[in-house]
Amino acid sequence: MMYDQTRARQSVGQTSGTAGRRSPSPEPLLPSGEQDKIVQRLRHALNTFADTPFEALEEAESAYDQATAQLVNALAERRRLLRAGWQEQNPNAQSEELRHALRQYREITQRLLHI
């Protein structure tokens, strides 16, 4: 099987062929419950800024710190799972399995570059 250069150049989520074939949307990097908590903290900071600007900024900074820490942890866990998936393969692993792992690395990296 040959390397598909056209497919490798496509953006994440871009499909070739018929319009009916769509790739599933990527899994969120953070669980929605955690995202909601951080958004609530940011809203609280925005809503209290007029009365207590320094406290509001501290709250926003804390929400930022929480988001970045959770993101780093989530990315490290994804990396661990991806790496375990292909490292545990025997040397004669199917190229399709390895291609799938490579595609996942590419998709996650491209998402990070678009943040």
XYZ file of N, CA and C in Angstrom:
345
model
N 0.843 -1.182 0.000
C 0.000 0.000 0.000
C 0.879 1.232 0.000
N 0.542 2.216 -0.838
C 1.334 3.442 -0.955
C 0.856 4.495 0.032
N 1.768 5.363 0.358
C 1.469 6.513 1.206
C 0.550 7.465 0.450
N -0.511 7.901 1.066
C -1.491 8.775 0.427
C -1.137 10.232 0.728
N -0.413 10.886 -0.194
C 0.047 12.250 0.020
C -1.107 13.243 0.071
N -2.116 13.017 -0.727
C -3.261 13.924 -0.733
C -3.944 13.916 0.620
N -4.161 12.750 1.154
C -4.834 12.641 2.455
C -3.979 13.220 3.573
N -2.671 13.062 3.481
C -1.784 13.585 4.513
C -1.801 15.108 4.562
N -2.091 15.764 3.431
C -2.119 17.222 3.375
C -3.453 17.805 3.822
N -4.468 16.980 3.980
C -5.789 17.487 4.353
C -5.784 17.993 5.784
N -6.610 18.990 6.023
C -6.792 19.492 7.377
C -7.591 18.492 8.178
N -7.512 18.625 9.488
C -8.292 17.761 10.361
C -9.759 17.941 10.053
N -10.486 16.865 9.911
C -11.916 16.930 9.647
C -12.257 17.071 8.189
N -11.281 17.350 7.337
C -11.539 17.489 5.904
C -11.666 16.089 5.315
N -12.648 15.903 4.469
C -12.866 14.593 3.882
C -12.685 14.651 2.392
N -12.392 13.499 1.848
C -12.342 13.408 0.395
C -13.495 12.529 -0.040
N -13.854 12.628 -1.288
C -14.936 11.781 -1.776
C -16.283 12.426 -1.578
N -17.284 11.600 -1.325
C -18.651 12.087 -1.251
C -18.884 12.929 -0.011
N -19.857 13.816 -0.128
C -20.185 14.699 0.995
C -20.818 13.926 2.138
N -21.377 12.765 1.880
C -22.020 11.981 2.923
C -21.042 11.352 3.895
N -19.786 11.244 3.492
C -18.787 10.654 4.380
C -18.187 11.756 5.232
N -18.430 11.710 6.497
C -17.883 12.710 7.403
C -17.161 12.002 8.529
N -16.033 12.587 8.923
C -15.330 12.032 10.068
C -16.025 12.548 11.325
N -16.051 11.737 12.368
C -16.699 12.190 13.601
C -15.926 13.379 14.171
N -16.651 14.244 14.862
C -15.976 15.397 15.449
C -14.993 14.896 16.506
N -13.879 15.610 16.653
C -12.869 15.140 17.591
C -13.378 15.188 19.023
N -12.867 14.279 19.793
C -13.215 14.206 21.212
C -12.670 15.444 21.911
N -13.456 16.057 22.812
C -12.956 17.251 23.500
C -11.721 16.922 24.329
N -10.821 17.879 24.433
C -9.613 17.657 25.209
C -9.904 17.616 26.703
N -10.899 18.376 27.135
C -11.314 18.353 28.537
C -12.765 17.912 28.612
N -13.112 17.154 29.642
C -14.520 16.757 29.809
C -15.406 17.994 29.944
N -16.628 17.892 29.453
C -17.525 19.053 29.447
C -17.801 19.578 30.854
N -17.854 18.716 31.846
C -18.076 19.166 33.217
C -16.953 20.062 33.708
N -15.732 19.705 33.364
C -14.584 20.525 33.760
C -14.572 21.842 32.989
N -14.915 21.783 31.720
C -15.004 23.007 30.923
C -16.043 23.950 31.523
N -17.188 23.396 31.911
C -18.263 24.213 32.482
C -17.821 24.904 33.764
N -17.077 24.197 34.608
C -16.596 24.795 35.863
C -15.674 25.980 35.588
N -14.797 25.823 34.621
C -13.857 26.901 34.292
C -14.609 28.088 33.696
N -15.566 27.822 32.820
C -16.365 28.897 32.226
C -17.143 29.645 33.309
N -17.686 28.921 34.284
C -18.409 29.564 35.384
C -17.483 30.488 36.173
N -16.261 30.037 36.407
C -15.312 30.870 37.141
C -14.982 32.135 36.357
N -14.835 32.006 35.058
C -14.554 33.188 34.235
C -15.739 34.149 34.223
N -16.937 33.599 34.124
C -18.140 34.457 34.168
C -18.225 35.195 35.497
N -17.935 34.474 36.568
C -17.972 35.099 37.898
C -16.961 36.239 37.947
N -15.770 36.020 37.407
C -14.751 37.077 37.390
C -15.244 38.285 36.596
N -15.842 38.036 35.441
C -16.352 39.139 34.627
C -17.468 39.898 35.343
N -18.350 39.168 35.998
C -19.500 39.790 36.661
C -19.113 40.573 37.911
N -18.001 40.229 38.532
C -17.606 40.906 39.766
C -16.506 41.946 39.546
N -16.069 42.097 38.309
C -14.953 43.007 38.031
C -15.247 44.437 38.468
N -16.438 44.933 38.190
C -16.763 46.334 38.515
C -16.647 46.604 40.014
N -17.042 45.641 40.847
C -17.019 45.840 42.299
C -15.666 45.496 42.916
N -15.037 44.433 42.406
C -13.773 43.972 42.989
C -12.812 43.572 41.865
N -12.205 44.549 41.199
C -11.387 44.229 40.022
C -10.187 43.333 40.309
N -9.479 43.563 41.411
C -8.306 42.731 41.684
C -8.689 41.288 41.995
N -9.750 41.112 42.752
C -10.223 39.763 43.053
C -10.716 39.065 41.790
N -11.362 39.837 40.917
C -11.841 39.272 39.653
C -10.665 38.811 38.795
N -9.620 39.614 38.744
C -8.437 39.215 37.983
C -7.774 37.983 38.578
N -7.729 37.906 39.890
C -7.161 36.715 40.532
C -7.995 35.476 40.213
N -9.303 35.641 40.194
C -10.197 34.528 39.840
C -9.971 34.096 38.387
N -9.852 35.061 37.489
C -9.610 34.743 36.075
C -8.260 34.056 35.902
N -7.255 34.528 36.604
C -5.939 33.906 36.519
C -5.971 32.484 37.058
N -6.694 32.286 38.127
C -6.829 30.953 38.705
C -7.560 30.000 37.748
N -8.587 30.507 37.076
C -9.308 29.695 36.090
C -8.382 29.333 34.933
N -7.571 30.289 34.515
C -6.587 30.038 33.450
C -5.605 28.948 33.885
N -5.096 29.079 35.090
C -4.153 28.076 35.611
C -4.795 26.692 35.677
N -6.039 26.648 36.111
C -6.755 25.377 36.189
C -6.933 24.771 34.800
N -7.312 25.595 33.845
C -7.522 25.108 32.475
C -6.229 24.582 31.875
N -5.139 25.319 32.042
C -3.879 24.877 31.449
C -3.377 23.601 32.117
N -3.512 23.501 33.432
C -3.070 22.290 34.131
C -3.880 21.073 33.679
N -5.187 21.247 33.566
C -6.023 20.134 33.122
C -5.732 19.756 31.678
N -5.466 20.749 30.859
C -5.133 20.483 29.463
C -3.816 19.713 29.349
N -2.816 20.136 30.094
C -1.529 19.439 30.084
C -1.707 17.990 30.544
N -2.482 17.792 31.589
C -2.720 16.426 32.082
C -3.471 15.583 31.058
N -4.479 16.169 30.424
C -5.261 15.429 29.431
C -4.398 15.063 28.223
N -3.543 15.982 27.782
C -2.668 15.701 26.647
C -1.629 14.645 26.996
N -1.105 14.687 28.202
C -0.136 13.672 28.631
C -0.787 12.292 28.675
N -2.032 12.231 29.127
C -2.739 10.943 29.173
C -3.010 10.423 27.768
N -3.423 11.309 26.865
C -3.638 10.882 25.470
C -2.357 10.366 24.861
N -1.260 11.055 25.117
C 0.034 10.630 24.588
C 0.404 9.259 25.143
N 0.181 9.077 26.431
C 0.501 7.793 27.056
C -0.294 6.664 26.404
N -1.580 6.891 26.194
C -2.426 5.863 25.583
C -2.035 5.589 24.131
N -1.759 6.641 23.388
C -1.342 6.458 21.992
C -0.024 5.693 21.922
N 0.921 6.111 22.737
C 2.235 5.473 22.724
C 2.135 4.008 23.129
N 1.344 3.729 24.134
C 1.173 2.336 24.561
C 0.573 1.503 23.437
N -0.317 2.111 22.676
C -0.961 1.383 21.584
C -0.008 0.955 20.495
N 0.943 1.816 20.138
C 1.845 1.422 19.054
C 3.140 0.816 19.547
N 3.571 1.115 20.770
C 4.803 0.525 21.268
C 4.625 -0.951 21.607
N 3.414 -1.297 22.001
C 3.165 -2.691 22.366
C 2.978 -3.584 21.154
N 2.941 -2.990 19.966
C 2.802 -3.767 18.741
C 4.101 -4.519 18.493
N 3.974 -5.691 17.923
C 5.177 -6.419 17.557
C 5.812 -5.750 16.340
N 7.066 -6.054 16.058
C 7.747 -5.396 14.935
C 7.040 -5.593 13.599
N 6.240 -6.619 13.479
C 5.520 -6.888 12.240
C 4.084 -6.358 12.306
N 3.890 -5.312 13.080
C 2.543 -4.747 13.255
C 1.960 -4.339 11.910
N 0.672 -4.406 11.843
C -0.025 -4.016 10.625
C 0.174 -2.531 10.369
N 0.502 -2.194 9.149
C 0.734 -0.788 8.825
C -0.525 0.047 9.032
N -1.696 -0.550 8.904
C -2.940 0.203 9.103
C -3.074 0.637 10.561
N -2.682 -0.201 11.497
C -2.733 0.168 12.916
C -1.756 1.303 13.211
N -0.571 1.220 12.635
C 0.417 2.277 12.830
C -0.029 3.568 12.153
N -0.642 3.461 11.001
C -1.161 4.631 10.282
C -2.242 5.319 11.113
N -3.072 4.546 11.760
C -4.129 5.106 12.608
C -3.510 5.905 13.767
N -2.473 5.360 14.387
C -1.803 6.077 15.471
C -1.182 7.374 14.958
N -0.546 7.307 13.788
C 0.053 8.502 13.201
C -1.011 9.551 12.918
N -2.146 9.142 12.419
C -3.253 10.059 12.133
C -3.736 10.733 13.417
N -3.810 9.972 14.507
C -4.248 10.554 15.774
C -3.243 11.589 16.285
N -1.959 11.279 16.177
C -0.943 12.266 16.564
C -1.092 13.538 15.733
N -1.271 13.386 14.439
C -1.406 14.536 13.551
C -2.629 15.364 13.930
N -3.760 14.726 14.155
C -4.979 15.450 14.473
C -4.859 16.230 15.775
N -4.301 15.607 16.792
C -4.151 16.291 18.079
C -3.179 17.457 17.946
N -2.078 17.247 17.251
C -1.092 18.309 17.069
C -1.682 19.475 16.288
N -2.435 19.186 15.237
C -3.059 20.264 14.468
C -4.081 21.025 15.295
N -4.809 20.324 16.135
C -5.759 21.024 17.019
C -5.010 21.968 17.964
N -3.878 21.526 18.486
C -3.099 22.375 19.384
C -2.575 23.621 18.669
N -2.195 23.453 17.429
C -1.664 24.585 16.671
C -2.743 25.603 16.321
N -3.999 25.221 16.407
C -5.103 26.123 16.094
C -5.766 26.714 17.328
N -5.171 26.509 18.466
C -5.735 27.085 19.710
C -5.447 28.564 19.723
